[in-house]
Short mmCIF file of C-alpha atoms and ligand atoms in Angstrom, two decimals:
data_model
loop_
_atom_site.label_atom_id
_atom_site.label_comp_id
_atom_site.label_asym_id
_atom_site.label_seq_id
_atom_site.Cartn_x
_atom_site.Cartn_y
_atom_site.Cartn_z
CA UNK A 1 0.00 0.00 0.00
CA UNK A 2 1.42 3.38 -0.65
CA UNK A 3 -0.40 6.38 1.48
CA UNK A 4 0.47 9.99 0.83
CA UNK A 5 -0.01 12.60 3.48
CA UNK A 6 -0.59 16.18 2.31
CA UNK A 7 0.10 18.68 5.23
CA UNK A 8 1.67 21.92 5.68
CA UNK A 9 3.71 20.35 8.83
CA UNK A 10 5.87 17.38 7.67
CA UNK A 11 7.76 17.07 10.61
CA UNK A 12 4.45 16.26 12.99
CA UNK A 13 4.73 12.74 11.00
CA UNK A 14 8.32 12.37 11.82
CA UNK A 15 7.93 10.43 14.88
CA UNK A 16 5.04 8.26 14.23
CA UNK A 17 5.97 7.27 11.09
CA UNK A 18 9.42 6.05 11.98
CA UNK A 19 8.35 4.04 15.37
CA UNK A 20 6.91 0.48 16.36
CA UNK A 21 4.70 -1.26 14.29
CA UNK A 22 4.28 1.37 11.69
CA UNK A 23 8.00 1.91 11.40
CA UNK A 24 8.30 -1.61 10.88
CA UNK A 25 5.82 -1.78 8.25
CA UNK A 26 7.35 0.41 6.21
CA UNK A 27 11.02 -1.42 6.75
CA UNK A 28 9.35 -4.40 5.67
CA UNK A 29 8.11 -2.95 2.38
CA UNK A 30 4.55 -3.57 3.53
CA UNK A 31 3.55 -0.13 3.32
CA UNK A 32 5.05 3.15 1.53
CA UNK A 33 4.47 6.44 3.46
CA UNK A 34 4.95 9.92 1.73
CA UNK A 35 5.08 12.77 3.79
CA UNK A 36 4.49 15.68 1.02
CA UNK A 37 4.03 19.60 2.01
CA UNK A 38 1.55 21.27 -0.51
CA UNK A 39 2.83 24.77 0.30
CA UNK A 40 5.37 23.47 -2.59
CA UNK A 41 2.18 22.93 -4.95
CA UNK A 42 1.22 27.01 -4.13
CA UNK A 43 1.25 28.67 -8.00
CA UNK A 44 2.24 31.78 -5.71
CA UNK A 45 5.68 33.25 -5.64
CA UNK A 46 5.46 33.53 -1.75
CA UNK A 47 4.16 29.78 -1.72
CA UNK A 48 0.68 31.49 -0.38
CA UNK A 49 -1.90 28.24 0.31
CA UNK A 50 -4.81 30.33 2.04
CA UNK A 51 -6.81 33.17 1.13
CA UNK A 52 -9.99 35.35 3.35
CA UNK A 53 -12.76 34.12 2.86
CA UNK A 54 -15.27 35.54 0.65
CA UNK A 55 -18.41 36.95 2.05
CA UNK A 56 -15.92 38.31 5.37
CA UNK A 57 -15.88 36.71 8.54
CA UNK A 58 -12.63 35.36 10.62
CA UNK A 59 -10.53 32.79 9.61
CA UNK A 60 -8.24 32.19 6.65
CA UNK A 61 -9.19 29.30 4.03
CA UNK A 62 -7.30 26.79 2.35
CA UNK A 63 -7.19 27.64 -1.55
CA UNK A 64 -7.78 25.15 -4.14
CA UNK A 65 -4.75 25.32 -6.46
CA UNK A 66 -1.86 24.00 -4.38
CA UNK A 67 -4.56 20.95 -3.22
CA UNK A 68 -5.39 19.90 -6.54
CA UNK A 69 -2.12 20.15 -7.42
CA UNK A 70 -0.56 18.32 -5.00
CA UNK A 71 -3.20 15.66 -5.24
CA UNK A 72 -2.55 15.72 -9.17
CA UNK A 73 1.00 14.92 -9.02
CA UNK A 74 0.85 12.14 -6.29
CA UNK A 75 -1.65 10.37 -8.04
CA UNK A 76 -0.28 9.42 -10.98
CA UNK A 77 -1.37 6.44 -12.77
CA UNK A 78 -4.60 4.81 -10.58
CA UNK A 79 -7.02 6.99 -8.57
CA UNK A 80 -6.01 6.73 -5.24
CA UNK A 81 -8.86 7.19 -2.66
CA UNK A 82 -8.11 11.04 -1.40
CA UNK A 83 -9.46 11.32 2.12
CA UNK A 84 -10.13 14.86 3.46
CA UNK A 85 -10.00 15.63 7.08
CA UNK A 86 -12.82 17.36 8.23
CA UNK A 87 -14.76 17.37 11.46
CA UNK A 88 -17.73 17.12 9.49
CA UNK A 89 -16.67 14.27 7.61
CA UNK A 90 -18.15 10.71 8.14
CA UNK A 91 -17.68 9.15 11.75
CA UNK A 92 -14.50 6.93 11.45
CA UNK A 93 -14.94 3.61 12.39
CA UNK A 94 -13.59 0.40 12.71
CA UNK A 95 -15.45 -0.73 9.61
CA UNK A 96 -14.24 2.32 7.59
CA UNK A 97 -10.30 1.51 8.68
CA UNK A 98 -10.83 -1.84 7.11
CA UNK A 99 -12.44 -0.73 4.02
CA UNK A 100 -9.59 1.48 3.56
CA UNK A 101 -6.71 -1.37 4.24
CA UNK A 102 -8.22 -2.98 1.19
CA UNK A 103 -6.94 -0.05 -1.14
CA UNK A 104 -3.53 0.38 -3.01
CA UNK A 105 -2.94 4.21 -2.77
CA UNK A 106 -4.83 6.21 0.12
CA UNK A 107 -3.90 9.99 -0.18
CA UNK A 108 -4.61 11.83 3.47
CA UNK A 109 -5.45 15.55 3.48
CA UNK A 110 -4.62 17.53 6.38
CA UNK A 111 -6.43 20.66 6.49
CA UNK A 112 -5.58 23.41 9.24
CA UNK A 113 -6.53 27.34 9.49
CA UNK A 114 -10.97 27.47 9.11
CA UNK A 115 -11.30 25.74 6.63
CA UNK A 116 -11.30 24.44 2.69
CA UNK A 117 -12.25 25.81 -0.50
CA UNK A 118 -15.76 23.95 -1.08
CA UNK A 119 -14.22 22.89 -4.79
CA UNK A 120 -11.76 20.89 -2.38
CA UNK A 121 -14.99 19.05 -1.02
CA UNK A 122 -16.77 18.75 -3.83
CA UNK A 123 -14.23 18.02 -6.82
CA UNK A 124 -11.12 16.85 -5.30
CA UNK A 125 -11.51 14.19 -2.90
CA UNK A 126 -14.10 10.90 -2.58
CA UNK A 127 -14.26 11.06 0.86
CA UNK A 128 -14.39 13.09 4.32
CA UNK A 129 -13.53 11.65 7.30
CA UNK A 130 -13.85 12.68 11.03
CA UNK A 131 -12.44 11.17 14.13
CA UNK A 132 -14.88 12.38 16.45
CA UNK A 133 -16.72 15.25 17.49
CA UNK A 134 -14.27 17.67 18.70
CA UNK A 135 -12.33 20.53 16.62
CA UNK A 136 -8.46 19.73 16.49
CA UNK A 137 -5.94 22.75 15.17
CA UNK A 138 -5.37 20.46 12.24
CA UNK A 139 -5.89 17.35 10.22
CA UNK A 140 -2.29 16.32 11.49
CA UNK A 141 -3.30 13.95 14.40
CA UNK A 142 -6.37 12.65 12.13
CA UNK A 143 -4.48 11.43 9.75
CA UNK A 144 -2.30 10.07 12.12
CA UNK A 145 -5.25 7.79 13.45
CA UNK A 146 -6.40 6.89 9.84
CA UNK A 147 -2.98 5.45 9.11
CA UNK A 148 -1.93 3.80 12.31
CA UNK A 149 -5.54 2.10 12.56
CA UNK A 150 -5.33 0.76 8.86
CA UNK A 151 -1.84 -0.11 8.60
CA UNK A 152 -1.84 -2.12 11.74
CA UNK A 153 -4.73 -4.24 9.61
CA UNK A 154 -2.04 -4.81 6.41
CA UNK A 155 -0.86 -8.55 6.49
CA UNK A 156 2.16 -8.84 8.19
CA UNK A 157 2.42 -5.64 9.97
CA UNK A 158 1.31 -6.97 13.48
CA UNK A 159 3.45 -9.90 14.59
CA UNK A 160 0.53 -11.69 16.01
CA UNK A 161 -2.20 -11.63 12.96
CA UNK A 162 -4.77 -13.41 15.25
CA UNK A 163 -4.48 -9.75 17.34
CA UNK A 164 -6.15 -7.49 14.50
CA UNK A 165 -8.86 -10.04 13.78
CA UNK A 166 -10.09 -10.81 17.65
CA UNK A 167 -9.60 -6.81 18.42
CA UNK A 168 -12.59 -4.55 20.00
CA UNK A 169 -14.84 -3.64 17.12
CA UNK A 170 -13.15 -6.12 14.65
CA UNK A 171 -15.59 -8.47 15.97
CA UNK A 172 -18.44 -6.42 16.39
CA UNK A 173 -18.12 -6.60 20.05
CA UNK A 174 -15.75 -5.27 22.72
CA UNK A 175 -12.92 -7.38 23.37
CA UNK A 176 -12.82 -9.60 26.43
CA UNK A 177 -10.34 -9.02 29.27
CA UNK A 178 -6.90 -10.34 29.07
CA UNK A 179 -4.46 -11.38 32.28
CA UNK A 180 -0.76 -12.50 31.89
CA UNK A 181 1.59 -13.53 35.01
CA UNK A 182 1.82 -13.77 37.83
CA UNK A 183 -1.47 -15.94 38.46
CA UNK A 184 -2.22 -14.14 41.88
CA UNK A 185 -1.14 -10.31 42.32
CA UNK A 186 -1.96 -8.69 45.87
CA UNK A 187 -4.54 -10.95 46.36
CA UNK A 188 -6.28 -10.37 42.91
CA UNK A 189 -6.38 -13.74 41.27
CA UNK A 190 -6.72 -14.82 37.20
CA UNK A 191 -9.73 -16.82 36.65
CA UNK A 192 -9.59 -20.60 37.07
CA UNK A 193 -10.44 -20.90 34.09
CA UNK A 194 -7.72 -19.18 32.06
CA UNK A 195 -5.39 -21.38 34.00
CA UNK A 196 -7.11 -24.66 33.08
CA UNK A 197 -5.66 -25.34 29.66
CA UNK A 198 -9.10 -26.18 27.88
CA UNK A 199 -9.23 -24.13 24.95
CA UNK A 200 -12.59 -25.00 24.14
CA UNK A 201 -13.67 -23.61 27.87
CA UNK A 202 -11.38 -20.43 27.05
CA UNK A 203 -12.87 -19.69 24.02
CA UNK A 204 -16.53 -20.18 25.42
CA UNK A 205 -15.40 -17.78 28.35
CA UNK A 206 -13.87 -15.25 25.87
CA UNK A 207 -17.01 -14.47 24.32
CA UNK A 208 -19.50 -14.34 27.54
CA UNK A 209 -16.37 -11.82 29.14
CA UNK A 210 -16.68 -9.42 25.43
CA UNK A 211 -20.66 -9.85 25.48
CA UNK A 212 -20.42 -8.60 29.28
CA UNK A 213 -18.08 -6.40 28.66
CA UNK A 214 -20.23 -4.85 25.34
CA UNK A 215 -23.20 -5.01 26.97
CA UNK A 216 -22.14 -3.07 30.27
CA UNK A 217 -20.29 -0.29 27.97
CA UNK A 218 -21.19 -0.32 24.54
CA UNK A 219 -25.12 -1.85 24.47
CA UNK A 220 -25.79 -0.57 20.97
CA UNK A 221 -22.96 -2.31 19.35
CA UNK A 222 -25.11 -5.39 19.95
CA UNK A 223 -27.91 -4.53 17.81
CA UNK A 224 -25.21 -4.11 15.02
CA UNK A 225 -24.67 -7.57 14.68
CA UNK A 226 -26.15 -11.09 13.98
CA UNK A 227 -25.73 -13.12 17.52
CA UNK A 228 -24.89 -16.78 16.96
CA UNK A 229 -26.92 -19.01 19.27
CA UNK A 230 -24.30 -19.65 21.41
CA UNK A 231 -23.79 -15.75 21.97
CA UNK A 232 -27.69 -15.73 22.65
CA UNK A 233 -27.95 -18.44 25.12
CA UNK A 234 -24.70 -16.48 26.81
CA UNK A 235 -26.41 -13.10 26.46
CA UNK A 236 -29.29 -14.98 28.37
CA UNK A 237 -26.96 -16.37 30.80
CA UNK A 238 -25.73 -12.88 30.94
CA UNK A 239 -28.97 -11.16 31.54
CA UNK A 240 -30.19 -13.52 34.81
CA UNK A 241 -26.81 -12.95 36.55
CA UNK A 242 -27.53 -9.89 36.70
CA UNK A 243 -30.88 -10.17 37.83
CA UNK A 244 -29.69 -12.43 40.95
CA UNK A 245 -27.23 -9.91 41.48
CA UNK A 246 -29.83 -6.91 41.76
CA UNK A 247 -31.84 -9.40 44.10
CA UNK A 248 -28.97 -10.40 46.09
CA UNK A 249 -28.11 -6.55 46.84
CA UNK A 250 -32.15 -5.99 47.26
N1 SAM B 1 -13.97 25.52 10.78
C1 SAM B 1 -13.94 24.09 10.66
C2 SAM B 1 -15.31 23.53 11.01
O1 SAM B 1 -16.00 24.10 11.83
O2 SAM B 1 -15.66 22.44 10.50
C3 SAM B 1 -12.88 23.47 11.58
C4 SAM B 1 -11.50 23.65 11.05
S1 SAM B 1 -10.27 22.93 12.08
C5 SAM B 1 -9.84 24.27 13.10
C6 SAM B 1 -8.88 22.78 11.05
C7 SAM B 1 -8.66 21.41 10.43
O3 SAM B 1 -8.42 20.45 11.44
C8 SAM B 1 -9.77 20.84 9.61
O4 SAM B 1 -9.77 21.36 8.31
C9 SAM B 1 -9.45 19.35 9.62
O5 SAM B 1 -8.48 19.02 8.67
C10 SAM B 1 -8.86 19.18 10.99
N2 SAM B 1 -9.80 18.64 11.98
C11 SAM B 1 -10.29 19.30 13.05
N3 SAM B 1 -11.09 18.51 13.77
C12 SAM B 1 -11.13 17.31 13.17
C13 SAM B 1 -11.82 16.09 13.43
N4 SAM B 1 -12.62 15.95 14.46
N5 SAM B 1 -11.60 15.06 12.58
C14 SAM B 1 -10.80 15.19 11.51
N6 SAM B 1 -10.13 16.33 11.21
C15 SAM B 1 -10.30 17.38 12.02
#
């Protein structure tokens, strides 16, 4: 996969390009990163990539040349999917990151200052993404997200595959709680059953832990899905412990 980031600050990418399991992908050819500044795509002598708005008001905004431009020259050959950051863009998701790890050539575009040229919207890129509903300075730490959540999902890049694919979300339910040594710590013990070497029993106990664990956090993530029988009769299960428990406290 190659993914080109379009920013006006390079060097935020520095870091988080170069470490752990991104890093790696990269030095195992697995993914290509491009870190490009599109102030070098400005058809101005002073490299100028904002402009007022028209109509007044505060704020600069991001002029379409040195975008289109900069998207022009990256893409060459294929279309690349060219994802604007934009807190009004589409919720990001779990879902969305592994749509997106299924593509050759993702091109990121970090905005900053108020905002874009509509053209950029509406002629430049196919989609507009948002990591949640706050206002960040930039699309810097956006993009950031995008790219560590789908390159994590490339083959290879994790050293543990089975870790993407059992993952909160990846499932369509929160992940289940995980203990490592020692098997007692100040008292607190791991369960029994973790200890017992049945797989079969594990597994079953995985599931009723991530439907708990859903169902106490995240309810509406189970009306997302289509429950197996086994994760109904557990969700049953579920459901009258926690009736005896009300009674018991009652
Ligand atoms: N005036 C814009 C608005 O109200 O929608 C906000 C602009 S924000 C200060 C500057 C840039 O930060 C945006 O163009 C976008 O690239 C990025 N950004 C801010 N919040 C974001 C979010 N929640 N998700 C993705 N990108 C965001």
């Amino acid at each position: 996969m190659r993914i080109d980031i379009l920013t006006l600050f390079p060097e935020m990418f520095e870091g988080v390009l170069g470490a752990s399991i991104l890093g790696k992908a990269a030095e195992k050819g697995i993914v290509q990163y491009r870190v490009v500044n599109f102030r070098d795509y400005s058809e101005s002598k002073h490299g100028t990539v904002d402009d007022m708005p028209y109509g007044g008001g505060g704020g600069m905004v991001l002029k379409p040349e040195p975008l289109f431009n900069a998207v022009e020259a990256v893409s060459e050959q294929a279309k690349p999917r060219v994802i604007l950051m934009c807190p009004q863009g589409k919720p990001y998701r779990q879902q969305l990151a592994e749509e997106l790890s299924q593509e050759q050539h993702l091109v990121l575009v970090c905005g900053h200052y108020e905002g874009y040229d509509e053209r950029i919207r509406e002629h430049l890129v196919t989609d507009e993404v948002s990591i949640g509903d706050y206002v960040l300075t930039g699309g810097e730490l956006a993009a950031m997200v995008v790219v560590d959540s789908v390159v994590r999902l490339l083959p290879g890049a994790l050293g543990n595959e089975r870790s993407a694919v059992a993952d909160s979300f990846s499932t369509g339910l929160l992940e289940h709680p995980h203990y490592t040594r020692p098997p007692e710590f100040r008292g607190w013990k791991v369960p029994d059953i973790l200890l017992s070497g049945h797989h079969a029993n594990i597994e079953h106990w995985r599931l009723k832990e991530s439907l708990r664990r859903t169902m106490e956090r995240r309810p509406e993530l189970l009306d997302q899905i289509e429950l197996t029988p086994e994760m109904k009769a557990l969700l049953a299960e579920l459901e009258e412990e926690r009736k005896n428990s009300g009674r018991a406290k009652d």
